[in-house]
Coordinates of N, CA and C in Angstrom, one line a residue:
K96 N 77.6 39.0 129.3 CA 79.0 38.5 128.9 C 78.9 37.2 128.1
C97 N 79.8 37.1 127.2 CA 79.9 35.8 126.4 C 81.2 35.2 126.6
F98 N 81.3 33.9 127.0 CA 82.5 33.2 127.3 C 82.8 32.2 126.2
I99 N 84.1 32.3 125.7 CA 84.6 31.4 124.6 C 85.7 30.6 125.2
L100 N 85.6 29.2 125.1 CA 86.6 28.3 125.6 C 87.6 28.0 124.4
I101 N 88.9 28.2 124.6 CA 89.9 27.9 123.6 C 90.7 26.7 124.0
P102 N 91.0 25.7 123.1 CA 91.9 24.6 123.5 C 93.3 25.1 123.9
E103 N 94.0 24.2 124.5 CA 95.4 24.5 125.0 C 96.2 25.1 123.9
I104 N 96.9 26.1 124.1 CA 97.9 26.7 123.2 C 99.2 27.0 123.9
N105 N 100.3 27.0 123.2 CA 101.6 27.3 123.7 C 101.7 28.7 124.2
A106 N 102.6 29.0 125.1 CA 102.8 30.3 125.6 C 103.3 31.2 124.5
G107 N 102.7 32.4 124.4 CA 103.1 33.3 123.4 C 102.4 33.1 122.1
S108 N 101.6 32.0 121.9 CA 101.0 31.8 120.7 C 99.7 32.5 120.6
L109 N 99.2 32.6 119.3 CA 97.9 33.3 119.1 C 96.9 32.3 118.7
A110 N 95.6 32.5 119.0 CA 94.5 31.6 118.6 C 93.5 32.5 117.9
N111 N 93.1 32.1 116.7 CA 92.0 32.8 116.0 C 90.7 32.1 116.3
V112 N 89.7 32.9 116.8 CA 88.5 32.3 117.2 C 87.3 33.0 116.5
A113 N 86.4 32.2 115.9 CA 85.2 32.7 115.3 C 84.0 32.1 115.9
F114 N 83.0 32.9 116.1 CA 81.8 32.4 116.7 C 80.6 33.2 116.2
E115 N 79.4 32.6 116.3 CA 78.2 33.3 115.9 C 77.3 33.4 117.1
W116 N 76.8 34.6 117.3 CA 76.0 34.9 118.4 C 74.5 34.9 118.0
N117 N 73.8 33.9 118.3 CA 72.4 33.8 117.9 C 71.5 34.3 119.1
G118 N 70.3 34.7 118.7 CA 69.4 35.1 119.7 C 69.3 36.7 119.8
T119 N 68.5 37.1 120.7 CA 68.3 38.6 120.9 C 69.3 39.1 121.9
T120 N 70.0 40.2 121.6 CA 71.0 40.8 122.5 C 70.5 42.2 122.8
P121 N 70.4 42.6 124.1 CA 69.9 43.9 124.4 C 70.9 45.0 124.0
T122 N 70.4 46.2 123.7 CA 71.3 47.3 123.3 C 72.2 47.6 124.4
G123 N 73.4 48.0 124.1 CA 74.4 48.3 125.1 C 75.8 47.8 124.8
T124 N 76.7 47.9 125.8 CA 78.1 47.4 125.7 C 78.2 46.1 126.4
H125 N 78.8 45.1 125.7 CA 78.9 43.7 126.2 C 80.3 43.3 126.1
T126 N 80.7 42.4 127.1 CA 82.1 41.9 127.1 C 82.2 40.5 126.6
I127 N 83.1 40.2 125.8 CA 83.4 38.8 125.3 C 84.7 38.4 126.0
I128 N 84.7 37.3 126.7 CA 85.9 36.8 127.4 C 86.3 35.5 126.7
A129 N 87.6 35.4 126.2 CA 88.1 34.2 125.7 C 89.1 33.6 126.7
S130 N 88.8 32.3 127.1 CA 89.6 31.7 128.1 C 90.2 30.4 127.6
V131 N 91.5 30.1 127.9 CA 92.1 28.8 127.5 C 91.6 27.7 128.4
A132 N 91.2 26.6 127.7 CA 90.6 25.5 128.4 C 91.5 24.8 129.4
T133 N 92.8 24.6 129.0 CA 93.7 23.9 129.8 C 95.0 24.7 129.8
F134 N 95.5 25.0 131.0 CA 96.7 25.8 131.1 C 97.9 24.9 130.6
N135 N 98.8 25.6 129.9 CA 100.1 24.9 129.4 C 101.0 24.8 130.6
S136 N 101.5 23.6 130.9 CA 102.4 23.4 132.0 C 103.6 24.3 132.1
L137 N 104.0 24.8 130.9 CA 105.2 25.7 130.8 C 104.8 27.1 131.0
E138 N 103.6 27.4 131.0 CA 103.1 28.8 131.2 C 103.3 29.2 132.6
R139 N 104.1 30.2 132.8 CA 104.4 30.7 134.2 C 103.3 31.6 134.7
D140 N 102.7 32.4 133.8 CA 101.7 33.3 134.2 C 100.4 32.7 134.2
Y141 N 100.0 32.0 135.3 CA 98.8 31.2 135.3 C 97.5 32.2 135.4
N142 N 97.8 33.5 135.7 CA 96.7 34.4 135.9 C 96.4 35.2 134.7
N143 N 97.1 34.9 133.6 CA 96.9 35.7 132.4 C 96.5 34.8 131.2
N144 N 95.5 34.0 131.5 CA 95.0 33.1 130.5 C 93.6 33.5 129.9
D145 N 93.2 34.7 130.2 CA 92.0 35.3 129.7 C 92.3 36.5 128.8
A146 N 91.5 36.7 127.8 CA 91.6 37.9 127.0 C 90.2 38.3 126.8
N147 N 89.9 39.6 126.9 CA 88.6 40.1 126.7 C 88.5 41.3 125.9
T148 N 87.4 41.5 125.3 CA 87.1 42.7 124.5 C 85.7 43.1 124.7
T149 N 85.3 44.2 124.2 CA 83.9 44.7 124.3 C 83.4 45.0 123.0
I150 N 82.1 44.8 122.8 CA 81.4 45.1 121.6 C 80.1 45.9 122.0
T151 N 79.7 46.8 121.1 CA 78.5 47.6 121.3 C 77.4 47.1 120.4
V152 N 76.3 46.7 120.9 CA 75.2 46.2 120.1 C 74.1 47.2 120.0
N153 N 73.8 47.6 118.7 CA 72.7 48.4 118.5 C 71.5 47.6 118.0
S154 N 70.6 47.4 118.9 CA 69.5 46.5 118.7 C 68.6 47.0 117.5
E155 N 68.2 46.1 116.6 CA 67.3 46.4 115.5 C 66.2 45.4 115.4
N156 N 65.0 45.8 115.3 CA 63.8 45.0 115.2 C 63.5 44.7 113.7
L157 N 63.5 43.4 113.4 CA 63.2 43.0 112.0 C 61.7 42.8 111.8
I158 N 61.2 43.4 110.8 CA 59.7 43.4 110.5 C 59.5 42.5 109.2
S159 N 58.6 41.6 109.3 CA 58.3 40.7 108.2 C 56.9 40.8 107.7
S160 N 56.1 41.6 108.3 CA 54.7 41.8 107.9 C 54.2 43.1 108.3
C161 N 53.0 43.5 107.8 CA 52.4 44.8 108.2 C 52.1 44.8 109.7
Q162 N 52.3 45.9 110.3 CA 51.9 46.0 111.7 C 52.0 47.5 112.3
V163 N 51.5 47.6 113.5 CA 51.6 48.9 114.2 C 52.8 48.9 115.1
I164 N 53.6 50.0 115.0 CA 54.8 50.1 115.9 C 54.4 51.0 117.1
T165 N 54.5 50.5 118.3 CA 54.1 51.2 119.5 C 55.3 51.4 120.4
V166 N 56.5 50.9 120.1 CA 57.6 51.0 121.0 C 58.8 51.7 120.2
S167 N 59.4 52.7 120.8 CA 60.5 53.4 120.2 C 61.6 52.5 119.9
G168 N 62.4 52.8 118.9 CA 63.6 52.0 118.6 C 63.9 52.0 117.1
S169 N 64.8 51.1 116.7 CA 65.2 50.9 115.3 C 64.6 49.7 114.7
Y170 N 64.1 49.9 113.5 CA 63.3 48.8 112.8 C 63.8 48.7 111.4
S171 N 63.7 47.5 110.8 CA 64.0 47.3 109.4 C 63.2 46.2 108.9
L172 N 63.0 46.1 107.5 CA 62.4 45.0 106.9 C 63.3 43.8 106.8
S173 N 62.8 42.6 107.1 CA 63.6 41.4 107.0 C 63.5 40.9 105.6
N174 N 62.5 41.3 104.8 CA 62.3 40.8 103.5 C 61.4 41.8 102.7
N175 N 61.4 41.7 101.4 CA 60.4 42.5 100.6 C 59.0 42.0 101.0
L176 N 58.1 43.0 101.0 CA 56.7 42.7 101.4 C 55.8 42.9 100.1
T177 N 55.0 41.9 99.8 CA 53.9 42.1 98.9 C 52.6 41.9 99.6
I178 N 51.8 42.9 99.7 CA 50.6 42.9 100.6 C 49.3 42.9 99.9
T179 N 48.3 42.2 100.5 CA 47.0 42.2 100.0 C 46.0 42.6 101.1
T180 N 46.4 42.5 102.3 CA 45.5 43.0 103.4 C 46.3 43.9 104.3
L181 N 45.6 44.9 104.9 CA 46.2 45.9 105.7 C 45.5 46.0 107.0
Q182 N 46.3 46.6 108.0 CA 45.7 46.8 109.3 C 45.4 48.3 109.4
N183 N 44.2 48.7 109.7 CA 43.8 50.1 109.7 C 44.2 50.9 108.5
N184 N 44.2 50.2 107.3 CA 44.5 50.8 106.0 C 46.0 51.2 105.9
N185 N 46.8 50.8 106.8 CA 48.3 51.0 106.7 C 49.0 49.7 106.7
C186 N 50.1 49.7 106.0 CA 51.0 48.6 106.2 C 51.8 48.7 107.5
I187 N 52.6 49.8 107.5 CA 53.4 50.1 108.7 C 52.9 51.4 109.3
E188 N 52.3 51.4 110.5 CA 51.8 52.6 111.2 C 52.7 52.8 112.4
I189 N 53.3 54.0 112.4 CA 54.3 54.3 113.5 C 53.5 55.2 114.5
Q190 N 53.2 54.6 115.7 CA 52.5 55.4 116.7 C 53.4 55.8 117.8
A191 N 54.6 55.2 118.0 CA 55.6 55.6 119.0 C 56.4 56.7 118.5
N192 N 56.9 57.5 119.4 CA 57.9 58.6 119.1 C 59.2 57.9 119.0
N193 N 60.1 58.7 118.3 CA 61.6 58.3 118.2 C 61.8 56.9 117.7
V194 N 61.2 56.7 116.5 CA 61.3 55.4 115.7 C 62.2 55.7 114.5
V195 N 63.2 54.8 114.2 CA 63.9 54.9 113.0 C 63.6 53.6 112.2
F196 N 62.9 53.8 111.0 CA 62.6 52.6 110.2 C 63.4 52.7 108.9
D197 N 64.4 51.8 108.8 CA 65.3 51.8 107.7 C 65.1 50.5 106.9
C198 N 64.5 50.7 105.7 CA 64.2 49.5 104.8 C 65.4 48.9 104.2
K199 N 66.5 49.7 104.2 CA 67.8 49.2 103.6 C 67.6 48.7 102.2
G200 N 66.8 49.4 101.4 CA 66.6 49.0 100.0 C 65.5 48.0 99.7
K201 N 64.9 47.5 100.8 CA 63.8 46.5 100.5 C 62.5 47.2 100.2
S202 N 61.5 46.5 99.8 CA 60.3 47.1 99.2 C 59.0 46.7 99.9
I203 N 58.0 47.5 99.8 CA 56.7 47.2 100.1 C 55.8 47.5 98.9
K204 N 55.2 46.5 98.4 CA 54.4 46.6 97.2 C 52.9 46.2 97.5
G205 N 52.0 47.0 97.1 CA 50.6 46.7 97.2 C 50.0 45.9 96.1
S206 N 48.7 45.8 96.1 CA 48.0 45.0 95.0 C 47.6 45.8 93.8
G207 N 47.9 47.1 93.9 CA 47.5 48.0 92.7 C 47.3 49.4 93.2
A208 N 47.7 50.4 92.4 CA 47.6 51.8 92.8 C 46.1 52.1 92.7
A209 N 45.6 52.6 93.9 CA 44.2 53.1 94.0 C 44.1 53.9 95.3
W210 N 43.1 54.8 95.4 CA 43.0 55.6 96.6 C 42.7 54.6 97.8
A211 N 41.5 54.3 98.0 CA 41.1 53.3 99.0 C 41.7 53.6 100.4
G212 N 42.2 54.8 100.6 CA 42.7 55.2 102.0 C 43.9 54.4 102.5
T213 N 44.7 53.8 101.6 CA 45.8 52.9 102.1 C 47.1 53.6 102.0
N214 N 48.0 53.3 103.0 CA 49.3 53.9 103.1 C 50.3 52.8 103.3
A215 N 51.5 52.8 102.6 CA 52.5 51.9 102.9 C 53.1 52.3 104.3
F216 N 53.3 53.6 104.6 CA 53.7 54.0 105.9 C 52.8 55.2 106.3
F217 N 52.4 55.2 107.6 CA 51.7 56.3 108.2 C 52.4 56.6 109.6
I218 N 52.9 57.8 109.7 CA 53.5 58.3 111.0 C 52.5 59.2 111.7
S219 N 52.0 58.8 112.8 CA 51.1 59.6 113.7 C 51.9 60.1 114.9
S220 N 53.2 59.9 114.9 CA 54.0 60.3 116.1 C 55.0 61.4 115.8
N221 N 55.9 61.6 116.7 CA 56.9 62.7 116.6 C 58.3 62.1 116.5
N222 N 59.3 62.9 115.9 CA 60.7 62.6 115.9 C 61.0 61.2 115.3
S223 N 60.4 60.8 114.3 CA 60.6 59.5 113.7 C 61.1 59.6 112.3
V224 N 61.7 58.5 111.7 CA 62.4 58.5 110.4 C 61.9 57.3 109.6
I225 N 61.7 57.6 108.3 CA 61.5 56.5 107.4 C 62.5 56.7 106.3
K226 N 63.3 55.7 106.0 CA 64.4 55.9 105.0 C 64.7 54.7 104.2
N227 N 65.2 54.9 103.0 CA 65.7 53.8 102.2 C 64.7 52.7 101.8
C228 N 63.5 53.1 101.6 CA 62.4 52.2 101.3 C 62.0 52.3 99.8
V229 N 61.6 51.2 99.2 CA 61.0 51.2 97.8 C 59.5 50.9 98.0
L230 N 58.7 51.8 97.6 CA 57.2 51.7 97.9 C 56.5 51.9 96.6
S231 N 55.5 51.0 96.3 CA 54.8 51.0 95.1 C 53.4 50.4 95.2
D232 N 52.5 50.8 94.2 CA 51.3 50.1 93.9 C 50.3 50.1 95.1
M233 N 50.1 51.3 95.7 CA 49.1 51.5 96.8 C 48.5 52.8 96.7
G234 N 47.8 53.2 97.7 CA 47.2 54.6 97.8 C 48.2 55.6 97.9
R235 N 48.9 55.6 99.1 CA 50.0 56.5 99.3 C 51.3 55.7 99.7
G236 N 52.4 56.4 99.4 CA 53.7 55.8 99.9 C 53.9 56.1 101.3
V237 N 54.0 57.4 101.7 CA 54.2 57.8 103.0 C 53.2 59.0 103.4
A238 N 52.5 58.8 104.5 CA 51.7 59.9 105.0 C 52.2 60.2 106.4
T239 N 52.4 61.5 106.6 CA 52.9 61.9 107.9 C 52.0 62.8 108.7
G240 N 51.9 62.6 110.0 CA 51.3 63.6 110.9 C 52.4 64.0 111.9
G241 N 52.0 64.4 113.1 CA 53.0 64.6 114.1 C 53.9 65.8 113.8
V242 N 55.1 65.8 114.5 CA 56.0 66.9 114.5 C 57.4 66.4 114.3
N243 N 58.2 67.1 113.5 CA 59.7 66.8 113.5 C 60.0 65.4 113.0
N244 N 59.3 65.0 112.0 CA 59.6 63.7 111.4 C 60.5 63.8 110.1
L245 N 61.2 62.8 109.7 CA 62.1 62.8 108.5 C 61.7 61.7 107.6
V246 N 61.5 62.0 106.3 CA 61.2 61.1 105.2 C 62.4 61.2 104.3
L247 N 63.3 60.2 104.2 CA 64.6 60.4 103.6 C 64.9 59.3 102.6
S248 N 65.3 59.6 101.4 CA 65.9 58.7 100.5 C 65.1 57.5 100.2
N249 N 63.8 57.7 99.9 CA 62.9 56.7 99.5 C 62.6 56.8 98.0
T250 N 62.3 55.6 97.4 CA 61.8 55.6 96.1 C 60.3 55.2 96.1
I251 N 59.5 56.0 95.5 CA 58.0 55.8 95.5 C 57.4 56.0 94.1
Y252 N 56.7 55.0 93.7 CA 56.1 55.1 92.3 C 54.8 54.3 92.2
N253 N 54.1 54.6 91.2 CA 52.8 54.0 90.9 C 51.8 54.0 92.1
M254 N 51.6 55.2 92.6 CA 50.7 55.5 93.7 C 49.7 56.5 93.3
W255 N 48.6 56.5 94.0 CA 47.6 57.6 93.9 C 48.3 58.9 94.4
E256 N 49.1 58.7 95.4 CA 49.8 59.9 96.0 C 51.1 59.4 96.6
G257 N 52.2 60.0 96.2 CA 53.5 59.5 96.7 C 53.7 59.8 98.2
I258 N 53.8 61.1 98.5 CA 54.0 61.6 99.9 C 52.9 62.6 100.2
N259 N 52.3 62.4 101.4 CA 51.3 63.4 101.9 C 51.9 63.9 103.2
A260 N 52.2 65.2 103.2 CA 52.9 65.9 104.3 C 51.9 66.7 105.1
A261 N 51.3 66.0 106.1 CA 50.6 66.7 107.1 C 51.5 67.0 108.3
G262 N 50.9 67.3 109.5 CA 51.8 67.6 110.6 C 52.6 68.9 110.5
Y263 N 53.6 69.0 111.3 CA 54.4 70.2 111.4 C 55.9 70.0 111.5
Y264 N 56.6 70.9 110.9 CA 58.1 71.0 111.0 C 58.8 69.7 110.7
S265 N 58.4 69.0 109.7 CA 59.1 67.8 109.2 C 59.9 68.0 108.0
T266 N 60.8 67.1 107.7 CA 61.7 67.2 106.6 C 61.5 66.1 105.6
Y267 N 61.5 66.4 104.3 CA 61.3 65.5 103.2 C 62.5 65.7 102.3
E268 N 63.4 64.7 102.3 CA 64.7 65.0 101.6 C 65.1 63.8 100.8
N269 N 65.6 64.1 99.6 CA 66.3 63.1 98.7 C 65.4 61.9 98.3
N270 N 64.1 62.2 98.2 CA 63.2 61.1 97.8 C 63.0 61.2 96.3
T271 N 62.8 60.1 95.7 CA 62.5 60.0 94.2 C 61.1 59.5 94.1
V272 N 60.2 60.3 93.5 CA 58.8 60.0 93.4 C 58.3 60.2 92.0
F273 N 57.9 59.1 91.3 CA 57.6 59.2 89.9 C 56.5 58.2 89.5
D274 N 56.0 58.4 88.3 CA 55.0 57.5 87.6 C 53.8 57.3 88.5
N275 N 53.3 58.4 89.0 CA 52.0 58.3 89.8 C 50.9 58.9 88.9
R276 N 50.2 58.0 88.2 CA 49.2 58.4 87.2 C 47.8 58.0 87.5
V277 N 47.6 57.3 88.6 CA 46.3 56.8 89.0 C 45.4 58.0 89.5
S278 N 44.3 58.2 88.9 CA 43.3 59.2 89.4 C 44.1 60.6 89.5
E279 N 44.1 61.2 90.8 CA 44.8 62.4 91.0 C 46.3 62.3 90.6
G280 N 46.9 61.2 91.0 CA 48.3 61.0 90.7 C 49.3 62.1 91.1
R281 N 49.3 62.3 92.4 CA 50.2 63.4 93.0 C 51.5 62.8 93.5
A282 N 52.6 63.5 93.2 CA 53.9 63.1 93.7 C 54.0 63.5 95.2
F283 N 53.8 64.8 95.4 CA 54.0 65.4 96.8 C 52.8 66.3 97.1
T284 N 52.2 66.2 98.3 CA 51.1 67.0 98.6 C 51.2 67.5 100.0
I285 N 50.8 68.8 100.2 CA 50.6 69.4 101.5 C 49.2 69.9 101.6
W286 N 48.4 69.4 102.5 CA 47.0 69.8 102.7 C 46.7 70.1 104.1
W287 N 45.5 70.7 104.4 CA 44.9 70.7 105.7 C 45.7 71.6 106.7
G288 N 46.5 72.6 106.2 CA 47.0 73.6 107.1 C 48.2 73.3 107.9
P289 N 49.1 72.4 107.5 CA 50.4 72.2 108.3 C 51.3 73.4 108.0
S290 N 52.4 73.5 108.7 CA 53.3 74.5 108.5 C 54.7 74.1 108.9
G291 N 55.7 74.8 108.4 CA 57.1 74.6 108.8 C 57.9 73.4 108.2
H292 N 57.4 72.8 107.1 CA 58.1 71.7 106.5 C 59.3 72.2 105.7
I293 N 60.3 71.3 105.6 CA 61.4 71.5 104.7 C 61.4 70.4 103.6
V294 N 61.4 70.9 102.4 CA 61.3 69.9 101.3 C 62.5 70.2 100.4
R295 N 63.5 69.3 100.4 CA 64.7 69.6 99.7 C 65.4 68.4 99.0
G296 N 66.0 68.6 97.9 CA 66.7 67.6 97.2 C 65.9 66.4 96.6
N297 N 64.6 66.6 96.4 CA 63.8 65.5 96.0 C 63.6 65.6 94.4
K298 N 63.2 64.5 93.9 CA 62.8 64.4 92.5 C 61.3 64.0 92.4
F299 N 60.5 64.9 91.8 CA 59.1 64.6 91.7 C 58.8 64.7 90.2
T300 N 58.6 63.5 89.5 CA 58.6 63.5 88.1 C 57.5 62.5 87.6
N301 N 57.1 62.8 86.3 CA 56.2 61.9 85.5 C 55.0 61.5 86.2
S302 N 54.3 62.4 86.9 CA 53.1 62.2 87.6 C 52.0 63.2 87.1
N303 N 50.8 63.0 87.5 CA 49.8 64.0 87.0 C 50.1 65.3 87.7
Y304 N 50.4 65.3 88.9 CA 50.8 66.6 89.6 C 52.1 66.4 90.3
G305 N 53.1 67.3 90.1 CA 54.4 67.2 90.8 C 54.2 67.6 92.3
I306 N 53.8 68.8 92.5 CA 53.6 69.3 93.9 C 52.2 69.9 93.9
D307 N 51.4 69.5 94.9 CA 50.0 69.9 95.1 C 49.9 70.5 96.4
L308 N 49.5 71.8 96.4 CA 49.4 72.5 97.7 C 48.0 73.1 97.9
G309 N 47.5 73.2 99.1 CA 46.3 73.9 99.4 C 45.2 73.1 100.0
F310 N 44.0 73.4 99.6 CA 42.8 72.9 100.2 C 42.6 73.2 101.7
C311 N 42.1 74.3 101.9 CA 41.9 74.8 103.3 C 40.6 74.2 103.8
G312 N 40.4 72.9 103.9 CA 39.2 72.3 104.4 C 39.2 72.1 105.9
G313 N 38.2 71.5 106.4 CA 38.2 71.2 107.9 C 38.2 72.4 108.8
G314 N 37.7 73.5 108.3 CA 37.6 74.7 109.1 C 38.9 75.6 109.1
N315 N 39.9 75.2 108.3 CA 41.1 75.9 108.3 C 40.9 77.1 107.3
P316 N 41.1 78.4 107.8 CA 41.0 79.6 107.0 C 42.1 79.7 106.0
F317 N 41.9 80.3 104.9 CA 42.9 80.6 103.9 C 43.8 81.8 104.4
P318 N 45.1 81.9 104.3 CA 45.9 80.8 103.7 C 46.2 79.7 104.8
C319 N 46.1 78.5 104.4 CA 46.4 77.4 105.4 C 47.7 76.7 105.1
I320 N 48.3 77.0 104.0 CA 49.6 76.4 103.7 C 50.7 77.5 103.8
T321 N 51.4 77.5 104.9 CA 52.3 78.6 105.2 C 53.7 78.1 105.8
N322 N 54.7 79.0 105.5 CA 56.0 78.8 106.2 C 56.7 77.5 105.9
H323 N 56.6 77.0 104.6 CA 57.3 75.9 104.2 C 58.5 76.3 103.3
T324 N 59.5 75.5 103.3 CA 60.7 75.8 102.6 C 61.0 74.8 101.6
F325 N 61.0 75.2 100.3 CA 61.4 74.3 99.2 C 62.7 74.7 98.5
Y326 N 63.6 73.8 98.4 CA 64.8 74.1 97.6 C 65.5 72.9 97.1
N327 N 66.2 73.1 96.0 CA 67.0 72.1 95.3 C 66.2 70.8 95.0
N328 N 64.9 71.0 94.6 CA 64.1 69.9 94.2 C 64.0 69.9 92.6
Y329 N 63.9 68.7 92.1 CA 63.8 68.6 90.6 C 62.4 68.2 90.3
I330 N 61.6 69.0 89.6 CA 60.2 68.8 89.3 C 60.0 68.9 87.8
A331 N 59.8 67.8 87.1 CA 59.7 67.9 85.7 C 58.9 66.7 85.1
G332 N 58.4 66.9 83.9 CA 57.7 65.8 83.2 C 56.3 65.4 83.8
N333 N 55.8 66.3 84.7 CA 54.5 66.1 85.2 C 53.4 66.8 84.3
T334 N 52.2 66.3 84.3 CA 51.2 67.0 83.6 C 51.0 68.4 84.1
V335 N 51.0 68.6 85.4 CA 51.1 69.9 86.0 C 52.2 69.8 87.1
N336 N 53.2 70.6 86.9 CA 54.4 70.5 87.8 C 54.0 71.0 89.2
A337 N 53.2 72.0 89.3 CA 52.8 72.6 90.6 C 51.4 73.1 90.6
R338 N 50.6 72.8 91.6 CA 49.2 73.3 91.6 C 48.9 73.8 93.0
D339 N 48.1 74.9 93.1 CA 47.5 75.3 94.3 C 46.0 74.9 94.3
F340 N 45.7 73.8 95.0 CA 44.4 73.1 94.9 C 43.3 74.1 95.4
A341 N 43.7 75.0 96.3 CA 42.7 75.9 96.8 C 42.2 76.9 95.8
G342 N 42.9 77.0 94.7 CA 42.4 77.9 93.6 C 43.0 79.3 93.7
Y343 N 44.0 79.5 94.5 CA 44.6 80.8 94.7 C 46.0 80.8 94.0

């Protein structure tokens, strides 16, 4: 509960109160009570000098540096990140299930597009979301493992690879991936035998490869790329708009 003390006011009058709530507030419903500091001597209803309301707080964790996320919840960038060092080759690694990471238009920028095994985001968990991020100048923008993840409305450019879709039954929607010309320069890739992805409403443009499918390595028999759904994607201006890397 939060208590606000109001100076004496006349009966029937209104008081406008503004306040700032600093600090960390747990998720849930909270009550704000506004109470008159001194009762008006003409006020007959001495028991009605309080007013209260409720607010619902959706807790969000603000991230200001690269790190591993091991607790479920909502996360966002507090500022744009320009990174030169990485933890486990990832800027943000999501290990916990049920994470929503909303960059809200803020960016993660590396020191230059190159392979080097680096990812702006790596999801190794399930039921997580990465959305509204601007990612550039690294190895990969987003690499996914796990099951039932969502990569939504991100802008990714100047990467060795924009999105790498491993794992199973995830959705990649409304992303804009372009200008990936370093080495392989892939906008969107599915490798190593995942299945069940939905890829819709994306723009994959101006890269060496727009969509790159295949490569049944690691003991995966051909065909290893199966049961994916692609629709309403715009793929244009790439050196090769679509390729089956396995050679089939």
